[in-house]
Amino acid sequence: MTDLAVDLSYDDAASDEAERVDDVAARIAKRALAKRRADYADEIRRLLDAALSVMTAGGVTAKPRVVDIVAAAGLSNDAFYRHFPSKDALVAALLEDGSERLARYAAHQMAKESDPRLRVRRWVAAILAQADEQTAAATLSVLWNAAGPGLALEAGPGVVGSGLATLLRDVLAELGSAAPESDAALIAHVAIGTLADLLRQRSGPTEDDVDRITAFCLRALTPE
């Protein structure tokens, strides 16, 4: 019995020691992974920002190479291909990044109003503002680079419309829409389609444009 008690005590101590070592290993691994994630996130952001800058500078007459983007980011080719298999993949990420920024901007603008009708107007204005002269140059350059045949990306308003439509659903329900999700999707198509027209025409939106589209969208709500 004494030998058994000693053996059990030894096993418990060994188990505790192994668990302590495992906890230390897990903590060290977690710190290492967190640092790597932070480093990788920084690399990706630098590549996205550099790509936007280089593409904007080139406009719609030149498409920069990966080497140009890497040089502007101050990174290596290895860093680029660690995150993106091709330039097309980077452009797709750039479009997604722009869509998310636009959605955050629209949400910020909408939060300034308590009246749901004015929130819809803020939403429309935020989208059409992408056709303003300074913003339009960057938007057009990215779309120009996205036109390559190898880019596997859905065409049309659906690329950016879903996130923007989500912002409208509760507002439209508050305004009495019987189908807020469907109405939000249709309104997103109207607004983004108008933005595309303004970009093609190289024409910034006017206050009348915003008012007219807002009024059209509000009239188009599905009645209860």
Short mmCIF file of N, CA, C and O in Angstrom, two decimals, residues 90-192:
data_model
loop_
_atom_site.label_atom_id
_atom_site.label_comp_id
_atom_site.label_asym_id
_atom_site.label_seq_id
_atom_site.Cartn_x
_atom_site.Cartn_y
_atom_site.Cartn_z
N LEU A 90 -5.27 40.52 -55.19
CA LEU A 90 -5.07 41.78 -54.46
C LEU A 90 -6.14 42.79 -54.84
O LEU A 90 -6.70 43.48 -53.98
N VAL A 91 -6.45 42.89 -56.12
CA VAL A 91 -7.47 43.84 -56.57
C VAL A 91 -8.84 43.47 -55.98
O VAL A 91 -9.60 44.34 -55.55
N ALA A 92 -9.14 42.16 -55.93
CA ALA A 92 -10.39 41.72 -55.33
C ALA A 92 -10.45 42.13 -53.86
O ALA A 92 -11.49 42.58 -53.37
N ALA A 93 -9.33 41.98 -53.15
CA ALA A 93 -9.28 42.39 -51.75
C ALA A 93 -9.42 43.89 -51.62
O ALA A 93 -10.04 44.39 -50.68
N LEU A 94 -8.87 44.63 -52.58
CA LEU A 94 -8.97 46.09 -52.57
C LEU A 94 -10.43 46.52 -52.75
O LEU A 94 -10.90 47.45 -52.10
N LEU A 95 -11.15 45.85 -53.63
CA LEU A 95 -12.57 46.14 -53.82
C LEU A 95 -13.36 45.83 -52.56
O LEU A 95 -14.24 46.60 -52.15
N GLU A 96 -13.03 44.71 -51.93
CA GLU A 96 -13.73 44.34 -50.69
C GLU A 96 -13.44 45.36 -49.58
O GLU A 96 -14.33 45.76 -48.83
N ASP A 97 -12.18 45.78 -49.50
CA ASP A 97 -11.79 46.76 -48.50
C ASP A 97 -12.52 48.08 -48.72
O ASP A 97 -13.02 48.69 -47.77
N GLY A 98 -12.61 48.50 -49.99
CA GLY A 98 -13.33 49.73 -50.29
C GLY A 98 -14.80 49.63 -49.96
O GLY A 98 -15.41 50.60 -49.47
N SER A 99 -15.39 48.47 -50.22
CA SER A 99 -16.81 48.26 -49.92
C SER A 99 -17.07 48.37 -48.42
O SER A 99 -18.05 48.98 -48.00
N GLU A 100 -16.18 47.78 -47.64
CA GLU A 100 -16.35 47.82 -46.19
C GLU A 100 -16.16 49.25 -45.66
O GLU A 100 -16.87 49.68 -44.75
N ARG A 101 -15.22 49.97 -46.23
CA ARG A 101 -15.01 51.36 -45.81
C ARG A 101 -16.24 52.20 -46.14
O ARG A 101 -16.66 53.05 -45.33
N LEU A 102 -16.80 51.98 -47.33
CA LEU A 102 -17.99 52.73 -47.72
C LEU A 102 -19.15 52.42 -46.79
O LEU A 102 -19.89 53.32 -46.39
N ALA A 103 -19.33 51.15 -46.43
CA ALA A 103 -20.41 50.78 -45.53
C ALA A 103 -20.24 51.45 -44.16
O ALA A 103 -21.21 51.94 -43.57
N ARG A 104 -19.00 51.49 -43.67
CA ARG A 104 -18.76 52.15 -42.37
C ARG A 104 -19.03 53.64 -42.47
O ARG A 104 -19.61 54.25 -41.55
N TYR A 105 -18.63 54.25 -43.58
CA TYR A 105 -18.87 55.68 -43.77
C TYR A 105 -20.36 55.97 -43.84
O TYR A 105 -20.86 56.92 -43.21
N ALA A 106 -21.10 55.15 -44.59
CA ALA A 106 -22.55 55.35 -44.70
C ALA A 106 -23.22 55.19 -43.34
O ALA A 106 -24.12 55.97 -42.98
N ALA A 107 -22.81 54.19 -42.57
CA ALA A 107 -23.38 53.97 -41.24
C ALA A 107 -23.11 55.16 -40.33
O ALA A 107 -23.99 55.59 -39.56
N HIS A 108 -21.89 55.71 -40.43
CA HIS A 108 -21.54 56.88 -39.62
C HIS A 108 -22.41 58.07 -39.99
O HIS A 108 -22.88 58.81 -39.11
N GLN A 109 -22.64 58.28 -41.27
CA GLN A 109 -23.46 59.39 -41.71
C GLN A 109 -24.92 59.20 -41.29
O GLN A 109 -25.58 60.15 -40.85
N MET A 110 -25.42 57.99 -41.40
CA MET A 110 -26.81 57.72 -41.02
C MET A 110 -27.04 57.95 -39.53
O MET A 110 -28.13 58.38 -39.12
N ALA A 111 -26.03 57.67 -38.72
CA ALA A 111 -26.17 57.82 -37.28
C ALA A 111 -26.36 59.27 -36.84
O ALA A 111 -26.75 59.53 -35.70
N LYS A 112 -26.13 60.20 -37.75
CA LYS A 112 -26.28 61.62 -37.41
C LYS A 112 -27.74 62.07 -37.43
O LYS A 112 -28.05 63.19 -37.00
N GLU A 113 -28.64 61.23 -37.93
CA GLU A 113 -30.05 61.60 -38.08
C GLU A 113 -30.94 60.68 -37.25
O GLU A 113 -30.68 59.48 -37.14
N SER A 114 -32.00 61.26 -36.69
CA SER A 114 -33.00 60.45 -35.98
C SER A 114 -34.20 60.16 -36.87
O SER A 114 -34.84 59.12 -36.72
N ASP A 115 -34.48 61.04 -37.81
CA ASP A 115 -35.59 60.85 -38.74
C ASP A 115 -35.20 59.77 -39.76
O ASP A 115 -34.19 59.91 -40.45
N PRO A 116 -35.98 58.70 -39.88
CA PRO A 116 -35.60 57.62 -40.81
C PRO A 116 -35.51 58.07 -42.26
O PRO A 116 -34.68 57.55 -43.02
N ARG A 117 -36.31 59.03 -42.67
CA ARG A 117 -36.23 59.53 -44.05
C ARG A 117 -34.90 60.23 -44.29
O ARG A 117 -34.30 60.10 -45.36
N LEU A 118 -34.46 60.98 -43.29
CA LEU A 118 -33.18 61.66 -43.42
C LEU A 118 -32.02 60.66 -43.35
O LEU A 118 -30.97 60.89 -43.95
N ARG A 119 -32.21 59.56 -42.63
CA ARG A 119 -31.17 58.53 -42.62
C ARG A 119 -31.03 57.89 -44.00
O ARG A 119 -29.91 57.59 -44.44
N VAL A 120 -32.15 57.69 -44.69
CA VAL A 120 -32.08 57.17 -46.05
C VAL A 120 -31.34 58.16 -46.95
O VAL A 120 -30.50 57.78 -47.77
N ARG A 121 -31.63 59.45 -46.79
CA ARG A 121 -30.94 60.46 -47.60
C ARG A 121 -29.44 60.46 -47.33
O ARG A 121 -28.63 60.58 -48.25
N ARG A 122 -29.06 60.34 -46.07
CA ARG A 122 -27.63 60.28 -45.72
C ARG A 122 -26.98 59.06 -46.39
O ARG A 122 -25.84 59.14 -46.85
N TRP A 123 -27.70 57.96 -46.42
CA TRP A 123 -27.20 56.73 -47.05
C TRP A 123 -26.96 56.95 -48.53
O TRP A 123 -25.91 56.60 -49.08
N VAL A 124 -27.94 57.55 -49.21
CA VAL A 124 -27.81 57.83 -50.64
C VAL A 124 -26.64 58.78 -50.89
O VAL A 124 -25.82 58.55 -51.78
N ALA A 125 -26.56 59.83 -50.10
CA ALA A 125 -25.50 60.82 -50.28
C ALA A 125 -24.11 60.19 -50.08
O ALA A 125 -23.16 60.52 -50.80
N ALA A 126 -23.99 59.29 -49.10
CA ALA A 126 -22.70 58.64 -48.84
C ALA A 126 -22.25 57.81 -50.04
O ALA A 126 -21.07 57.82 -50.41
N ILE A 127 -23.19 57.13 -50.68
CA ILE A 127 -22.84 56.31 -51.84
C ILE A 127 -22.46 57.19 -53.03
O ILE A 127 -21.43 56.98 -53.68
N LEU A 128 -23.29 58.18 -53.32
CA LEU A 128 -23.02 59.03 -54.48
C LEU A 128 -21.76 59.87 -54.29
O LEU A 128 -21.14 60.29 -55.28
N ALA A 129 -21.36 60.09 -53.04
CA ALA A 129 -20.15 60.88 -52.78
C ALA A 129 -18.90 60.20 -53.35
O ALA A 129 -17.87 60.85 -53.54
N GLN A 130 -19.01 58.91 -53.64
CA GLN A 130 -17.86 58.20 -54.23
C GLN A 130 -17.57 58.68 -55.64
O GLN A 130 -16.53 58.35 -56.21
N ALA A 131 -18.49 59.45 -56.22
CA ALA A 131 -18.28 60.01 -57.56
C ALA A 131 -17.69 61.42 -57.49
O ALA A 131 -17.46 62.04 -58.54
N ASP A 132 -17.46 61.94 -56.27
CA ASP A 132 -16.78 63.23 -56.16
C ASP A 132 -15.40 63.14 -56.79
O ASP A 132 -14.79 62.06 -56.81
N GLU A 133 -14.90 64.25 -57.28
CA GLU A 133 -13.70 64.24 -58.10
C GLU A 133 -12.53 63.48 -57.47
O GLU A 133 -11.92 62.62 -58.11
N GLN A 134 -12.22 63.76 -56.21
CA GLN A 134 -11.05 63.15 -55.60
C GLN A 134 -11.26 61.65 -55.37
O GLN A 134 -10.39 60.82 -55.66
N THR A 135 -12.42 61.28 -54.85
CA THR A 135 -12.71 59.88 -54.57
C THR A 135 -12.88 59.09 -55.86
O THR A 135 -12.48 57.92 -55.95
N ALA A 136 -13.48 59.73 -56.86
CA ALA A 136 -13.74 59.04 -58.13
C ALA A 136 -12.46 58.56 -58.79
O ALA A 136 -12.44 57.49 -59.41
N ALA A 137 -11.39 59.33 -58.69
CA ALA A 137 -10.13 58.94 -59.32
C ALA A 137 -9.64 57.60 -58.79
O ALA A 137 -9.22 56.73 -59.55
N ALA A 138 -9.71 57.44 -57.47
CA ALA A 138 -9.28 56.17 -56.88
C ALA A 138 -10.23 55.04 -57.25
O ALA A 138 -9.81 53.93 -57.59
N THR A 139 -11.54 55.32 -57.19
CA THR A 139 -12.54 54.29 -57.51
C THR A 139 -12.38 53.81 -58.94
O THR A 139 -12.38 52.60 -59.21
N LEU A 140 -12.25 54.73 -59.87
CA LEU A 140 -12.12 54.36 -61.28
C LEU A 140 -10.85 53.57 -61.55
O LEU A 140 -10.85 52.62 -62.34
N SER A 141 -9.77 53.95 -60.89
CA SER A 141 -8.51 53.25 -61.13
C SER A 141 -8.57 51.81 -60.65
O SER A 141 -8.05 50.90 -61.30
N VAL A 142 -9.23 51.58 -59.51
CA VAL A 142 -9.35 50.21 -59.00
C VAL A 142 -10.26 49.39 -59.93
O VAL A 142 -9.95 48.24 -60.26
N LEU A 143 -11.37 49.99 -60.36
CA LEU A 143 -12.26 49.28 -61.27
C LEU A 143 -11.57 48.97 -62.60
O LEU A 143 -11.78 47.91 -63.20
N TRP A 144 -10.73 49.89 -63.05
CA TRP A 144 -9.95 49.68 -64.28
C TRP A 144 -9.04 48.46 -64.13
O TRP A 144 -8.94 47.62 -65.01
N ASN A 145 -8.39 48.36 -62.98
CA ASN A 145 -7.50 47.23 -62.73
C ASN A 145 -8.28 45.94 -62.48
O ASN A 145 -7.75 44.85 -62.66
N ALA A 146 -9.53 46.06 -62.08
CA ALA A 146 -10.35 44.88 -61.83
C ALA A 146 -10.93 44.28 -63.10
O ALA A 146 -11.55 43.22 -63.06
N ALA A 147 -10.72 44.94 -64.22
CA ALA A 147 -11.36 44.51 -65.47
C ALA A 147 -10.61 43.38 -66.16
O ALA A 147 -11.00 42.95 -67.23
N GLY A 148 -9.54 42.87 -65.54
CA GLY A 148 -8.78 41.79 -66.17
C GLY A 148 -9.58 40.52 -66.29
O GLY A 148 -10.44 40.24 -65.45
N PRO A 149 -9.34 39.70 -67.30
CA PRO A 149 -10.13 38.49 -67.53
C PRO A 149 -9.95 37.42 -66.47
O PRO A 149 -10.78 36.53 -66.33
N GLY A 150 -8.87 37.51 -65.71
CA GLY A 150 -8.63 36.47 -64.71
C GLY A 150 -9.28 36.73 -63.37
O GLY A 150 -9.13 35.95 -62.45
N LEU A 151 -9.97 37.84 -63.22
CA LEU A 151 -10.52 38.20 -61.93
C LEU A 151 -11.86 37.51 -61.70
O LEU A 151 -12.84 37.79 -62.37
N ALA A 152 -11.90 36.60 -60.74
CA ALA A 152 -13.14 35.88 -60.43
C ALA A 152 -13.94 36.70 -59.43
O ALA A 152 -13.84 36.51 -58.23
N LEU A 153 -14.70 37.63 -59.93
CA LEU A 153 -15.43 38.53 -59.06
C LEU A 153 -16.80 38.78 -59.65
O LEU A 153 -16.93 39.03 -60.85
N GLU A 154 -17.83 38.71 -58.81
CA GLU A 154 -19.19 38.96 -59.28
C GLU A 154 -19.30 40.37 -59.83
O GLU A 154 -18.79 41.32 -59.25
N ALA A 155 -19.97 40.49 -60.96
CA ALA A 155 -20.12 41.80 -61.58
C ALA A 155 -21.38 42.50 -61.08
O ALA A 155 -22.32 41.86 -60.67
N GLY A 156 -21.37 43.81 -61.17
CA GLY A 156 -22.58 44.55 -60.89
C GLY A 156 -22.69 44.98 -59.44
O GLY A 156 -21.80 44.81 -58.63
N PRO A 157 -23.87 45.56 -59.09
CA PRO A 157 -24.07 46.12 -57.76
C PRO A 157 -23.91 45.12 -56.63
O PRO A 157 -23.66 45.49 -55.50
N GLY A 158 -24.08 43.81 -56.90
CA GLY A 158 -23.97 42.82 -55.84
C GLY A 158 -22.62 42.77 -55.18
O GLY A 158 -22.49 42.28 -54.06
N VAL A 159 -21.59 43.26 -55.86
CA VAL A 159 -20.24 43.24 -55.29
C VAL A 159 -20.19 44.03 -53.98
O VAL A 159 -19.61 43.61 -53.00
N VAL A 160 -20.81 45.19 -53.95
CA VAL A 160 -20.76 46.04 -52.77
C VAL A 160 -22.14 46.26 -52.15
O VAL A 160 -22.25 46.80 -51.06
N GLY A 161 -23.18 45.85 -52.86
CA GLY A 161 -24.53 46.22 -52.44
C GLY A 161 -25.05 45.53 -51.21
O GLY A 161 -25.85 46.11 -50.47
N SER A 162 -24.60 44.31 -50.93
CA SER A 162 -25.19 43.57 -49.82
C SER A 162 -24.94 44.24 -48.48
O SER A 162 -25.85 44.36 -47.66
N GLY A 163 -23.72 44.68 -48.24
CA GLY A 163 -23.41 45.34 -46.98
C GLY A 163 -24.14 46.66 -46.84
O GLY A 163 -24.62 47.01 -45.76
N LEU A 164 -24.25 47.39 -47.94
CA LEU A 164 -24.96 48.66 -47.90
C LEU A 164 -26.46 48.45 -47.71
O LEU A 164 -27.12 49.20 -46.99
N ALA A 165 -27.01 47.43 -48.35
CA ALA A 165 -28.44 47.14 -48.20
C ALA A 165 -28.77 46.78 -46.76
O ALA A 165 -29.83 47.16 -46.25
N THR A 166 -27.86 46.07 -46.11
CA THR A 166 -28.09 45.69 -44.71
C THR A 166 -28.32 46.91 -43.83
O THR A 166 -29.13 46.86 -42.90
N LEU A 167 -27.62 48.00 -44.12
CA LEU A 167 -27.77 49.22 -43.34
C LEU A 167 -29.18 49.79 -43.43
O LEU A 167 -29.62 50.52 -42.54
N LEU A 168 -29.88 49.49 -44.52
CA LEU A 168 -31.19 50.08 -44.77
C LEU A 168 -32.35 49.29 -44.19
O LEU A 168 -33.45 49.84 -44.04
N ARG A 169 -32.16 48.02 -43.92
CA ARG A 169 -33.31 47.16 -43.61
C ARG A 169 -34.15 47.68 -42.45
O ARG A 169 -35.38 47.81 -42.56
N ASP A 170 -33.52 47.98 -41.32
CA ASP A 170 -34.27 48.44 -40.15
C ASP A 170 -34.93 49.79 -40.41
O ASP A 170 -36.04 50.06 -39.94
N VAL A 171 -34.22 50.65 -41.14
CA VAL A 171 -34.77 51.98 -41.45
C VAL A 171 -36.03 51.84 -42.31
O VAL A 171 -37.04 52.49 -42.06
N LEU A 172 -35.98 50.97 -43.31
CA LEU A 172 -37.13 50.78 -44.19
C LEU A 172 -38.30 50.14 -43.44
O LEU A 172 -39.46 50.47 -43.69
N ALA A 173 -37.99 49.23 -42.53
CA ALA A 173 -39.05 48.64 -41.71
C ALA A 173 -39.71 49.72 -40.85
O ALA A 173 -40.94 49.75 -40.70
N GLU A 174 -38.90 50.62 -40.32
CA GLU A 174 -39.43 51.73 -39.53
C GLU A 174 -40.32 52.64 -40.37
O GLU A 174 -41.30 53.22 -39.87
N LEU A 175 -40.01 52.74 -41.66
CA LEU A 175 -40.80 53.58 -42.56
C LEU A 175 -42.05 52.86 -43.09
O LEU A 175 -42.79 53.43 -43.88
N GLY A 176 -42.24 51.61 -42.68
CA GLY A 176 -43.47 50.91 -43.05
C GLY A 176 -43.34 49.93 -44.19
O GLY A 176 -44.35 49.43 -44.69
N SER A 177 -42.11 49.61 -44.62
CA SER A 177 -41.95 48.64 -45.69
C SER A 177 -42.42 47.26 -45.24
O SER A 177 -42.05 46.80 -44.15
N ALA A 178 -43.21 46.61 -46.09
CA ALA A 178 -43.66 45.25 -45.78
C ALA A 178 -42.60 44.22 -46.16
O ALA A 178 -42.71 43.06 -45.77
N ALA A 179 -41.62 44.62 -46.91
CA ALA A 179 -40.54 43.72 -47.33
C ALA A 179 -39.21 44.48 -47.27
O ALA A 179 -38.59 44.75 -48.31
N PRO A 180 -38.75 44.83 -46.07
CA PRO A 180 -37.56 45.69 -45.95
C PRO A 180 -36.30 45.10 -46.55
O PRO A 180 -35.49 45.84 -47.11
N GLU A 181 -36.12 43.80 -46.46
CA GLU A 181 -34.89 43.21 -47.01
C GLU A 181 -34.88 43.29 -48.53
O GLU A 181 -33.88 43.69 -49.14
N SER A 182 -36.01 42.95 -49.14
CA SER A 182 -36.11 43.03 -50.60
C SER A 182 -36.02 44.47 -51.07
O SER A 182 -35.32 44.79 -52.04
N ASP A 183 -36.72 45.37 -50.39
CA ASP A 183 -36.68 46.78 -50.77
C ASP A 183 -35.27 47.34 -50.63
O ASP A 183 -34.81 48.13 -51.48
N ALA A 184 -34.58 46.95 -49.57
CA ALA A 184 -33.20 47.44 -49.36
C ALA A 184 -32.29 46.99 -50.49
O ALA A 184 -31.45 47.77 -50.98
N ALA A 185 -32.45 45.74 -50.94
CA ALA A 185 -31.62 45.23 -52.04
C ALA A 185 -31.91 46.00 -53.34
O ALA A 185 -30.98 46.36 -54.08
N LEU A 186 -33.18 46.27 -53.61
CA LEU A 186 -33.54 46.99 -54.83
C LEU A 186 -33.02 48.43 -54.78
O LEU A 186 -32.50 48.95 -55.78
N ILE A 187 -33.15 49.06 -53.63
CA ILE A 187 -32.68 50.44 -53.48
C ILE A 187 -31.16 50.50 -53.63
O ILE A 187 -30.61 51.44 -54.22
N ALA A 188 -30.46 49.49 -53.11
CA ALA A 188 -29.01 49.44 -53.26
C ALA A 188 -28.63 49.37 -54.73
O ALA A 188 -27.67 50.02 -55.17
N HIS A 189 -29.38 48.61 -55.53
CA HIS A 189 -29.12 48.54 -56.97
C HIS A 189 -29.31 49.90 -57.62
O HIS A 189 -28.52 50.32 -58.48
N VAL A 190 -30.35 50.61 -57.22
CA VAL A 190 -30.61 51.94 -57.78
C VAL A 190 -29.46 52.89 -57.46
O VAL A 190 -28.93 53.59 -58.34
N ALA A 191 -29.07 52.92 -56.20
CA ALA A 191 -28.03 53.87 -55.77
C ALA A 191 -26.68 53.54 -56.40
O ALA A 191 -25.97 54.43 -56.89
N ILE A 192 -26.30 52.26 -56.40
CA ILE A 192 -24.99 51.89 -56.93
C ILE A 192 -24.99 52.00 -58.46
O ILE A 192 -23.98 52.36 -59.07
#
